[in-house]
Tab-separated table of C-alpha atoms and ligand atoms in Angstrom:
chain	number	residue	atom	x	y	z
A	1	MET	CA	-16.801	15.498	16.858
A	2	THR	CA	-20.429	16.424	16.718
A	3	GLU	CA	-20.021	18.383	13.572
A	4	LYS	CA	-21.163	16.931	10.493
A	5	ARG	CA	-18.722	14.636	9.029
A	6	ALA	CA	-17.298	15.310	5.598
A	7	GLN	CA	-18.539	12.889	2.862
A	8	PHE	CA	-17.147	11.418	-0.620
A	9	ALA	CA	-19.362	13.152	-3.072
A	10	THR	CA	-19.766	10.362	-5.682
A	11	ARG	CA	-19.635	6.821	-6.301
A	12	LEU	CA	-16.769	7.244	-8.598
A	13	GLY	CA	-14.979	9.450	-5.563
A	14	VAL	CA	-15.303	6.590	-3.197
A	15	ILE	CA	-13.660	4.162	-5.592
A	16	ALA	CA	-10.959	6.727	-6.949
A	17	THR	CA	-9.904	7.487	-3.177
A	18	THR	CA	-9.688	3.823	-1.742
A	19	VAL	CA	-8.038	2.730	-5.171
A	20	GLY	CA	-5.875	5.789	-4.851
A	21	SER	CA	-4.805	4.450	-1.456
A	22	ALA	CA	-4.370	1.185	-2.269
A	23	VAL	CA	-2.552	1.555	-5.501
A	24	GLY	CA	0.796	2.915	-4.923
A	25	LEU	CA	4.474	1.698	-4.776
A	26	GLY	CA	2.897	-1.484	-2.877
A	27	ASN	CA	1.987	-2.539	-6.429
A	28	ILE	CA	4.659	-1.233	-8.526
A	29	TRP	CA	7.964	-1.203	-6.547
A	30	ARG	CA	7.335	-3.780	-3.742
A	31	PHE	CA	4.979	-6.492	-5.472
A	32	PRO	CA	7.804	-7.221	-8.021
A	33	PHE	CA	10.597	-7.189	-5.685
A	34	GLU	CA	9.184	-9.145	-2.816
A	35	ALA	CA	8.053	-11.640	-5.601
A	36	GLY	CA	11.581	-11.792	-6.910
A	37	VAL	CA	12.855	-12.145	-3.698
A	38	HIS	CA	10.407	-14.944	-2.723
A	39	GLY	CA	10.397	-17.153	-6.133
A	40	GLY	CA	7.383	-15.588	-8.141
A	41	GLY	CA	4.683	-17.829	-8.843
A	42	ALA	CA	4.031	-19.581	-5.457
A	43	PHE	CA	4.444	-16.128	-3.735
A	44	LEU	CA	1.673	-14.438	-6.287
A	45	LEU	CA	-0.732	-17.277	-5.690
A	46	ILE	CA	-0.466	-17.190	-1.715
A	47	ASP	CA	-0.678	-13.552	-2.222
A	48	LEU	CA	-3.689	-13.898	-4.139
A	49	PHE	CA	-5.026	-16.255	-1.406
A	50	PHE	CA	-4.592	-13.399	1.235
A	51	ILE	CA	-6.041	-10.762	-0.837
A	52	PHE	CA	-9.577	-12.439	-1.912
A	53	ILE	CA	-9.961	-14.845	0.649
A	54	ILE	CA	-8.709	-13.026	3.886
A	55	GLY	CA	-8.367	-9.396	2.689
A	56	VAL	CA	-11.784	-8.744	1.080
A	57	PRO	CA	-13.618	-9.690	4.480
A	58	VAL	CA	-11.303	-7.567	6.412
A	59	VAL	CA	-11.490	-4.698	4.265
A	60	CYS	CA	-15.434	-4.960	4.699
A	61	ALA	CA	-14.663	-5.086	8.493
A	62	GLU	CA	-12.945	-1.936	8.605
A	63	PHE	CA	-15.764	-0.368	6.298
A	64	ILE	CA	-18.351	-1.555	8.687
A	65	ILE	CA	-16.255	-0.094	11.645
A	66	GLY	CA	-15.766	3.285	10.009
A	67	ARG	CA	-19.130	4.039	8.228
A	68	HIS	CA	-21.102	2.901	11.323
A	69	THR	CA	-19.169	4.770	13.944
A	70	GLY	CA	-18.101	7.744	11.491
A	71	LEU	CA	-15.122	8.293	13.844
A	72	ASN	CA	-11.385	8.078	13.955
A	73	ILE	CA	-9.495	4.642	14.845
A	74	ARG	CA	-9.512	5.334	18.296
A	75	GLY	CA	-12.920	6.974	18.741
A	76	ALA	CA	-14.671	4.249	16.682
A	77	PHE	CA	-13.208	1.329	18.813
A	78	ARG	CA	-14.333	3.380	22.155
A	79	LYS	CA	-17.924	3.921	20.718
A	80	LEU	CA	-18.308	0.607	19.768
A	81	ALA	CA	-16.680	-0.981	22.861
A	82	PRO	CA	-16.528	1.441	25.859
A	83	GLY	CA	-13.967	0.497	28.650
A	84	LYS	CA	-12.471	-2.405	26.777
A	85	SER	CA	-8.847	-2.879	25.437
A	86	TRP	CA	-9.711	-3.216	21.831
A	87	GLY	CA	-8.477	0.287	20.968
A	88	ILE	CA	-5.191	-1.117	21.327
A	89	VAL	CA	-5.668	-1.492	17.512
A	90	GLY	CA	-5.467	2.081	17.131
A	91	TYR	CA	-2.251	2.443	18.832
A	92	LEU	CA	-0.903	-0.449	16.497
A	93	GLY	CA	-1.942	1.434	13.659
A	94	LEU	CA	-0.628	4.815	14.608
A	95	LEU	CA	2.805	3.213	14.871
A	96	ALA	CA	2.694	1.321	11.741
A	97	SER	CA	1.711	4.296	9.904
A	98	MET	CA	4.479	6.138	10.988
A	99	LEU	CA	6.896	3.490	10.283
A	100	ILE	CA	5.550	3.018	6.592
A	101	LEU	CA	5.373	6.370	6.039
A	102	SER	CA	8.881	6.817	6.888
A	103	PHE	CA	10.243	4.365	4.449
A	104	TYR	CA	7.597	4.611	1.982
A	105	SER	CA	8.707	8.308	1.452
A	106	VAL	CA	12.240	7.449	0.624
A	107	VAL	CA	11.085	5.281	-2.139
A	108	ALA	CA	8.646	8.024	-3.172
A	109	GLY	CA	11.931	10.251	-3.092
A	110	TRP	CA	13.627	8.163	-5.494
A	111	THR	CA	10.842	8.949	-8.225
A	112	LEU	CA	11.326	12.463	-7.837
A	113	GLU	CA	15.048	12.104	-8.686
A	114	TYR	CA	13.969	10.175	-11.407
A	115	ILE	CA	11.430	12.298	-12.858
A	116	ILE	CA	14.336	14.708	-13.235
A	117	GLN	CA	16.672	12.008	-14.435
A	118	SER	CA	14.156	11.246	-17.087
A	119	MET	CA	13.907	14.503	-18.337
A	120	SER	CA	17.487	14.872	-18.754
A	121	GLY	CA	17.533	11.108	-20.616
A	122	PHE	CA	19.492	9.748	-17.998
A	123	GLY	CA	22.818	11.977	-18.606
A	124	GLY	CA	23.018	10.014	-21.772
A	125	ILE	CA	23.677	6.762	-20.387
A	126	THR	CA	21.823	3.790	-22.451
A	127	SER	CA	23.534	0.996	-21.617
A	128	VAL	CA	21.978	-1.723	-19.155
A	129	ALA	CA	25.146	-2.096	-16.922
A	130	GLY	CA	25.309	1.987	-16.786
A	131	LEU	CA	21.897	2.608	-15.989
A	132	HIS	CA	21.982	-0.076	-13.145
A	133	GLY	CA	25.202	1.377	-11.882
A	134	GLN	CA	23.863	4.983	-11.919
A	135	PHE	CA	20.759	3.814	-9.469
A	136	ASP	CA	23.316	2.432	-6.907
A	137	SER	CA	25.453	5.104	-6.672
A	138	PHE	CA	22.489	7.492	-6.218
A	139	ALA	CA	20.982	5.370	-3.725
A	140	THR	CA	24.161	4.746	-1.708
A	141	SER	CA	25.256	8.462	-1.766
A	142	ASP	CA	23.856	10.210	1.240
A	143	ILE	CA	22.854	13.625	0.292
A	144	ARG	CA	20.159	13.351	-2.675
A	145	PRO	CA	18.312	10.435	-1.109
A	146	VAL	CA	17.806	12.318	2.205
A	147	ILE	CA	16.757	15.684	0.008
A	148	TRP	CA	14.054	13.763	-2.005
A	149	THR	CA	12.689	12.064	1.221
A	150	LEU	CA	12.000	15.511	2.735
A	151	ALA	CA	11.134	17.259	-0.297
A	152	PHE	CA	8.461	14.274	-0.659
A	153	LEU	CA	7.065	14.856	3.001
A	154	THR	CA	7.173	18.588	2.653
A	155	ILE	CA	4.863	18.325	-0.448
A	156	ASN	CA	2.470	16.019	2.040
A	157	TYR	CA	2.862	18.793	4.233
A	158	PHE	CA	1.292	21.396	2.479
A	159	ILE	CA	-1.374	18.922	0.698
A	160	LEU	CA	-2.659	17.854	3.818
A	161	ALA	CA	-2.482	20.979	5.975
A	162	ARG	CA	-4.773	22.668	3.725
A	163	GLY	CA	-6.859	19.708	3.558
A	164	VAL	CA	-7.400	19.733	0.047
A	165	GLN	CA	-8.637	16.214	-0.494
A	166	LYS	CA	-10.991	17.346	-2.893
A	167	GLY	CA	-8.027	18.118	-5.156
A	168	ILE	CA	-6.718	14.678	-4.473
A	169	GLU	CA	-9.948	13.290	-5.329
A	170	LYS	CA	-10.071	14.834	-8.647
A	171	MET	CA	-6.729	13.965	-9.590
A	172	SER	CA	-7.214	10.363	-8.572
A	173	ASN	CA	-9.864	10.263	-11.248
A	174	ILE	CA	-7.539	11.323	-14.042
A	175	MET	CA	-4.483	9.846	-13.055
A	176	MET	CA	-5.515	6.199	-12.264
A	177	PRO	CA	-6.820	5.763	-15.548
A	178	MET	CA	-3.860	7.108	-17.055
A	179	LEU	CA	-1.624	4.924	-15.109
A	180	PHE	CA	-3.631	1.664	-16.507
A	181	VAL	CA	-3.022	3.088	-19.924
A	182	ILE	CA	0.536	3.666	-19.605
A	183	LEU	CA	1.231	0.156	-17.541
A	184	ILE	CA	-0.479	-1.410	-20.560
A	185	VAL	CA	1.827	0.026	-23.094
A	186	PHE	CA	4.876	-1.201	-21.123
A	187	CYS	CA	3.290	-4.555	-20.745
A	188	ILE	CA	2.926	-4.998	-24.414
A	189	ASN	CA	6.764	-3.800	-24.873
A	190	SER	CA	8.028	-6.229	-22.158
A	191	LEU	CA	6.025	-8.994	-23.585
A	192	ARG	CA	7.819	-8.558	-27.045
A	193	MET	CA	11.431	-8.836	-25.032
A	194	ASP	CA	13.401	-12.238	-25.745
A	195	ALA	CA	13.052	-13.634	-22.543
A	196	ALA	CA	9.296	-12.843	-22.259
A	197	THR	CA	8.336	-16.727	-21.626
A	198	GLU	CA	10.973	-16.971	-18.979
A	199	GLY	CA	10.010	-14.009	-17.101
A	200	LEU	CA	5.850	-14.895	-17.262
A	201	SER	CA	6.672	-18.470	-16.074
A	202	PHE	CA	8.676	-17.137	-13.251
A	203	LEU	CA	5.749	-14.946	-12.095
A	204	PHE	CA	2.885	-17.270	-13.140
A	205	LYS	CA	4.220	-20.744	-12.946
A	206	PRO	CA	4.139	-21.852	-8.903
A	207	ASP	CA	6.785	-23.937	-7.742
A	208	PHE	CA	5.399	-25.316	-4.448
A	209	SER	CA	8.482	-26.913	-3.709
A	210	GLN	CA	9.716	-23.687	-2.994
A	211	VAL	CA	7.135	-22.492	-0.579
A	212	THR	CA	8.571	-21.664	3.059
A	213	PRO	CA	7.246	-20.000	5.878
A	214	SER	CA	8.861	-16.812	5.000
A	215	ILE	CA	7.410	-17.045	1.854
A	216	MET	CA	3.948	-17.337	3.303
A	217	LEU	CA	4.840	-14.722	5.896
A	218	GLY	CA	5.995	-12.435	3.083
A	219	ALA	CA	3.086	-12.855	0.829
A	220	MET	CA	0.404	-12.194	3.775
A	221	GLY	CA	2.429	-9.073	4.621
A	222	GLN	CA	2.254	-7.985	0.718
A	223	ALA	CA	-1.544	-8.501	0.646
A	224	PHE	CA	-1.997	-6.337	3.860
A	225	PHE	CA	0.318	-3.646	2.379
A	226	SER	CA	-1.084	-3.297	-0.980
A	227	LEU	CA	-4.814	-3.212	0.472
A	228	SER	CA	-3.790	-0.610	2.796
A	229	LEU	CA	-5.369	-2.979	5.409
A	230	GLY	CA	-4.927	-3.537	8.873
A	231	LEU	CA	-3.955	-0.277	10.519
A	232	GLY	CA	-7.396	1.687	10.247
A	233	CYS	CA	-6.633	3.297	7.245
A	234	LEU	CA	-9.622	2.087	5.648
A	235	ILE	CA	-11.760	2.536	8.816
A	236	THR	CA	-10.757	6.197	8.976
A	237	TYR	CA	-11.595	6.552	4.760
A	238	SER	CA	-14.963	4.938	5.403
A	239	SER	CA	-15.873	7.270	8.107
A	240	TYR	CA	-16.464	9.514	5.061
A	241	PHE	CA	-18.677	7.039	3.331
A	242	LYS	CA	-22.591	7.866	2.759
A	243	LYS	CA	-25.105	5.098	3.511
A	244	GLU	CA	-25.527	4.313	0.038
A	245	THR	CA	-22.252	3.257	-0.453
A	246	LEU	CA	-21.939	-0.634	-1.435
A	247	LEU	CA	-19.439	-2.046	1.230
A	248	LEU	CA	-18.895	-5.202	-0.401
A	249	ARG	CA	-18.660	-4.205	-4.032
A	250	THR	CA	-16.408	-1.435	-3.511
A	251	ALA	CA	-14.159	-3.915	-1.375
A	252	GLY	CA	-13.969	-6.245	-4.238
A	253	ILE	CA	-13.695	-3.519	-6.947
A	254	MET	CA	-10.733	-2.146	-4.899
A	255	ALA	CA	-8.965	-5.669	-4.503
A	256	SER	CA	-9.325	-6.341	-8.211
A	257	LEU	CA	-7.939	-3.026	-9.414
A	258	ASP	CA	-5.186	-3.252	-6.664
A	259	THR	CA	-4.307	-6.699	-7.783
A	260	LEU	CA	-4.578	-5.943	-11.791
A	261	VAL	CA	-1.879	-3.150	-11.426
A	262	ALA	CA	0.504	-5.440	-9.343
A	263	ILE	CA	0.324	-8.243	-11.860
A	264	LEU	CA	0.735	-5.676	-14.642
A	265	ALA	CA	3.906	-4.501	-12.876
A	266	GLY	CA	5.009	-7.965	-12.617
A	267	ILE	CA	4.611	-8.551	-16.419
A	268	ILE	CA	6.697	-5.157	-16.868
A	269	ILE	CA	9.343	-6.320	-14.690
A	270	PHE	CA	10.230	-9.954	-14.855
A	271	PRO	CA	10.621	-10.412	-18.689
A	272	ALA	CA	13.029	-7.639	-18.757
A	273	VAL	CA	14.876	-8.902	-15.680
A	274	PHE	CA	15.572	-12.351	-17.454
A	275	SER	CA	16.295	-10.501	-20.736
A	276	PHE	CA	18.840	-8.175	-19.204
A	277	GLY	CA	20.397	-11.313	-17.426
A	278	LEU	CA	19.755	-9.626	-13.946
A	279	GLU	CA	19.004	-11.285	-10.720
A	280	PRO	CA	14.891	-11.163	-9.738
A	281	ALA	CA	16.175	-11.650	-6.073
A	282	ALA	CA	17.843	-8.048	-5.989
A	283	GLY	CA	15.417	-6.461	-2.948
A	284	PRO	CA	14.193	-3.075	-2.784
A	285	LYS	CA	16.541	-1.595	-5.643
A	286	LEU	CA	15.174	-4.244	-8.175
A	287	VAL	CA	12.519	-1.954	-9.951
A	288	PHE	CA	14.293	1.205	-10.076
A	289	GLU	CA	17.528	-0.567	-11.400
A	290	ILE	CA	15.618	-2.073	-14.007
A	291	LEU	CA	12.839	0.548	-15.412
A	292	PRO	CA	15.135	3.049	-16.694
A	293	SER	CA	16.989	0.422	-19.070
A	294	ILE	CA	13.298	-0.867	-20.272
A	295	PHE	CA	12.311	2.590	-20.740
A	296	MET	CA	15.674	3.685	-22.750
A	297	GLN	CA	14.984	0.714	-25.261
A	298	MET	CA	11.352	2.284	-26.228
A	299	PRO	CA	11.255	4.814	-28.786
A	300	GLY	CA	10.471	8.389	-27.274
A	301	ALA	CA	12.160	7.009	-23.983
A	302	MET	CA	12.347	10.396	-22.405
A	303	LEU	CA	8.755	11.095	-22.625
A	304	TRP	CA	7.648	7.612	-21.394
A	305	SER	CA	9.846	7.499	-18.648
A	306	THR	CA	9.193	11.297	-17.332
A	307	LEU	CA	5.299	10.245	-17.630
A	308	PHE	CA	5.730	7.094	-15.859
A	309	PHE	CA	7.594	8.424	-12.924
A	310	ILE	CA	5.354	11.329	-12.547
A	311	LEU	CA	2.263	8.911	-12.317
A	312	LEU	CA	4.234	6.964	-10.005
A	313	PHE	CA	4.945	9.823	-7.637
A	314	LEU	CA	1.345	10.998	-7.852
A	315	ALA	CA	0.316	7.455	-7.030
A	316	SER	CA	2.656	7.192	-3.955
A	317	LEU	CA	1.157	10.719	-2.936
A	318	SER	CA	-2.455	9.234	-3.002
A	319	SER	CA	-1.369	6.559	-0.631
A	320	THR	CA	0.538	8.563	1.611
A	321	ILE	CA	-2.027	10.774	2.321
A	322	SER	CA	-4.237	8.145	3.204
A	323	MET	CA	-1.627	6.860	5.690
A	324	SER	CA	-1.205	10.338	7.289
A	325	GLU	CA	-4.847	11.007	7.660
A	326	ILE	CA	-4.967	8.162	10.231
A	327	THR	CA	-2.828	10.049	12.604
A	328	ILE	CA	-4.046	13.418	11.591
A	329	ALA	CA	-7.755	12.512	12.138
A	330	TYR	CA	-6.766	10.935	15.535
A	331	MET	CA	-4.741	13.869	16.715
A	332	THR	CA	-7.601	16.605	15.816
A	333	ASP	CA	-10.511	14.358	16.935
A	334	GLU	CA	-8.878	13.287	20.229
A	335	PHE	CA	-6.753	16.237	21.535
A	336	GLY	CA	-8.425	18.747	19.388
A	337	PHE	CA	-5.256	19.772	17.703
A	338	SER	CA	-5.506	22.052	14.790
A	339	ARG	CA	-5.308	20.465	11.461
A	340	ARG	CA	-1.980	22.167	10.847
A	341	LYS	CA	-0.484	21.198	13.859
A	342	ALA	CA	-1.451	17.493	13.879
A	343	THR	CA	0.114	17.544	10.394
A	344	ALA	CA	3.189	19.402	11.591
A	345	ILE	CA	3.793	16.773	14.222
A	346	ASN	CA	3.111	13.662	11.829
A	347	ILE	CA	5.317	14.799	9.132
A	348	SER	CA	8.312	15.958	11.308
A	349	VAL	CA	8.513	12.415	12.962
A	350	ALA	CA	8.281	10.920	9.475
A	351	MET	CA	10.833	13.302	8.205
A	352	LEU	CA	13.314	11.854	11.240
A	353	PHE	CA	12.633	8.583	10.507
A	354	GLY	CA	12.677	8.861	6.736
A	355	THR	CA	16.079	10.249	7.118
A	356	LEU	CA	17.411	7.341	8.961
A	357	CYS	CA	15.640	4.938	6.527
A	358	ALA	CA	17.010	6.939	3.178
A	359	LEU	CA	20.670	6.809	4.603
A	360	SER	CA	20.341	3.099	5.246
A	361	PHE	CA	21.635	2.282	1.761
A	362	GLY	CA	24.704	4.517	2.119
A	363	SER	CA	26.447	5.308	5.435
A	364	LEU	CA	24.134	3.697	7.856
A	365	SER	CA	24.051	0.468	5.772
A	366	GLU	CA	26.067	-1.358	8.300
A	367	TRP	CA	23.610	-0.512	10.956
A	368	THR	CA	21.458	-3.808	11.368
A	369	ILE	CA	18.827	-5.304	13.578
A	370	CYS	CA	18.548	-8.880	13.205
A	371	GLY	CA	20.275	-8.688	9.834
A	372	MET	CA	18.087	-6.028	8.515
A	373	THR	CA	18.781	-2.407	7.721
A	374	ILE	CA	16.480	0.055	9.298
A	375	PHE	CA	14.855	0.413	6.084
A	376	ASN	CA	14.038	-3.271	5.589
A	377	LEU	CA	13.158	-3.175	9.519
A	378	PHE	CA	10.610	-0.891	9.316
A	379	ASP	CA	9.121	-2.661	5.988
A	380	TYR	CA	9.496	-5.834	7.591
A	381	VAL	CA	8.030	-5.086	11.352
A	382	SER	CA	4.937	-2.992	9.784
A	383	SER	CA	3.896	-5.158	6.980
A	384	ASN	CA	4.814	-8.721	8.011
A	385	ILE	CA	3.807	-8.152	11.827
A	386	LEU	CA	2.061	-4.934	12.419
A	387	LEU	CA	-0.844	-5.167	9.920
A	388	PRO	CA	-1.692	-8.824	10.043
A	389	VAL	CA	-2.072	-8.433	13.925
A	390	GLY	CA	-4.258	-5.238	13.382
A	391	GLY	CA	-6.222	-7.201	10.868
A	392	MET	CA	-6.625	-10.005	12.990
A	393	ILE	CA	-7.959	-7.854	15.881
A	394	ILE	CA	-10.152	-6.277	13.571
A	395	SER	CA	-11.840	-9.357	12.239
A	396	ILE	CA	-12.119	-10.650	15.496
A	397	PHE	CA	-13.773	-7.692	16.570
A	398	VAL	CA	-16.353	-7.667	13.746
A	399	GLY	CA	-16.722	-11.441	13.818
A	400	TRP	CA	-17.241	-12.103	17.520
A	401	VAL	CA	-17.929	-8.672	19.511
A	402	LEU	CA	-19.859	-6.557	17.247
A	403	ASP	CA	-23.501	-6.833	17.076
A	404	ARG	CA	-24.477	-9.196	14.138
A	405	ASN	CA	-27.159	-6.879	13.345
A	406	VAL	CA	-25.073	-3.933	12.522
A	407	VAL	CA	-22.951	-6.165	10.263
A	408	ARG	CA	-25.832	-7.186	7.995
A	409	GLU	CA	-27.372	-3.632	7.981
A	410	GLU	CA	-23.837	-2.175	6.660
A	411	LEU	CA	-23.408	-4.970	4.256
A	412	ILE	CA	-26.975	-5.617	3.022
A	413	THR	CA	-28.066	-2.978	0.208
A	414	PRO	CA	-31.642	-1.882	-0.334
A	415	ASP	CA	-31.117	-3.352	-4.055
A	416	SER	CA	-30.684	-6.719	-3.309
A	417	SER	CA	-27.486	-7.315	-4.970
A	418	VAL	CA	-25.894	-8.746	-1.811
A	419	ARG	CA	-27.038	-12.211	-1.318
A	420	PRO	CA	-27.512	-13.513	2.225
A	421	TRP	CA	-24.915	-15.978	1.644
A	422	MET	CA	-22.505	-13.497	0.822
A	423	VAL	CA	-22.993	-11.742	4.158
A	424	THR	CA	-22.725	-15.471	5.651
A	425	ALA	CA	-19.467	-15.837	3.806
A	426	VAL	CA	-17.778	-12.780	4.998
A	427	ILE	CA	-18.911	-13.221	8.751
A	428	THR	CA	-17.816	-16.769	8.739
A	429	CYS	CA	-14.281	-15.638	7.406
A	430	LEU	CA	-14.114	-12.983	9.812
A	431	ARG	CA	-14.827	-15.225	12.639
A	432	TYR	CA	-12.817	-18.235	11.867
A	433	ILE	CA	-10.974	-18.214	8.557
A	434	ALA	CA	-8.996	-14.937	8.827
A	435	PRO	CA	-7.762	-15.412	12.390
A	436	LEU	CA	-6.917	-18.918	12.184
A	437	CYS	CA	-5.182	-18.224	8.612
A	438	ILE	CA	-3.486	-15.203	10.249
A	439	GLY	CA	-2.502	-16.915	13.222
A	440	LEU	CA	-1.118	-20.081	11.592
A	441	VAL	CA	1.076	-18.078	9.224
A	442	PHE	CA	2.545	-16.156	12.241
A	443	ILE	CA	3.030	-19.360	14.084
A	444	TYR	CA	4.624	-20.846	11.166
A	445	GLY	CA	6.607	-18.213	10.148
A	446	LEU	CA	8.125	-17.001	13.477
A	447	ILE	CA	9.099	-20.478	14.434
B	501	LIG	N1	-1.558	0.529	-0.227
B	501	LIG	C1	-0.434	1.395	-0.459
B	501	LIG	C2	0.270	0.843	-1.708
B	501	LIG	O1	0.295	-0.127	-2.124
B	501	LIG	C3	0.090	1.759	0.589
B	501	LIG	C4	-0.729	2.332	1.913
B	501	LIG	C5	-1.325	3.377	1.929
B	501	LIG	C6	-0.827	1.531	3.014
B	501	LIG	N2	-2.166	3.280	3.025
B	501	LIG	C7	-1.762	2.111	3.882
B	501	LIG	C8	-0.255	0.608	3.671
B	501	LIG	C9	-2.138	1.990	5.072
B	501	LIG	C10	-0.652	-0.069	4.793
B	501	LIG	C11	-1.364	0.585	5.635
B	501	LIG	O2	1.309	1.649	-1.929
């Protein structure tokens, strides 16, 4: 732990890797399906509240802890509050990251299947119903989804074990702008569909009479999930930040780009949902059932479709790498494991749980706990419970326990672009607003 910590080389590198962690299936797959299940507009508005009012300050809190200590999630709390039980966040984080990695890899595996399917032009099927049915029969079959999940995790293993994050950094720099461009092309395409207005009003017109505790809880979970927040992922990444990195600005840029991608995904999906006469509340399968039909209606379908699923796969990869980095940094720092060994443990556990998640659309679909399949349960417990609880503890820790001077020192920049009121606002949020809001949504949501 005493050796010099690696650092991100450039400002672009910092932005690209944090945005690379944040942007992934959470934006393009999870946001549209959650918004679809929870009624659209109101969900989006509450999500935005949680991202910008609660999320950005808590992102800053993770950055402050990470950069100030330069340590892994467990070590950081031990250094800042020796002998206290704050380190519990570390264990929550480790648990949540394993759960998320498991179900996330299943969906990332779907993108691999779809890269292949796109290259073959979806076996010549062009009808909406046909493409829809094709996804269903793929997801409910047992072998292929499991193989793709394991394949995706194996790719993770090779990248992580070599520690070639530099390659990932460079890849993010090219991939992120490309992803934006292609999303904008698809948006224009969707906006020209018959039911574009209907789709957009579903997404942007909030109907507050529909707001229920479960929508609030779902939107809070989505905000944390999408920002990679609450399990120490950003503590780990910011331990590689330089002294000059502007924390508040980085948090702001990250949250804005992350939100932009989610909204673009919504603009692509919902007009298509209504144009094809489908159900917005289809759940986790929604996006994969709809995207092929969207692409097949565009000129150059195979090319667009292949390119899109490759980008989505890469975006997932940069997110899963950030998840795994938490457990790997923890095991190498705390137990002195080699990077290879730590990675092997992390990936093997994910393979085991990932297989169960992959099967929960097929032969394990009857295995339910509290009415949820294993896949849904992992998602629900990690996103709606563990991440917000982690975020709450982190905000209380930075707001109440950590020396105020440390917080100021980390946030204030020499170029005085950060005004004193901004620092006060962040601290006020961490002390009062974030813990209170998260706590209330919990009590409200769970009763
Ligand atoms: N934010 C990523 C996404 O939207 C997923 C992710 C990466 C994540 N690292 C995380 C979620 C840490 C929670 C915690 O796809």
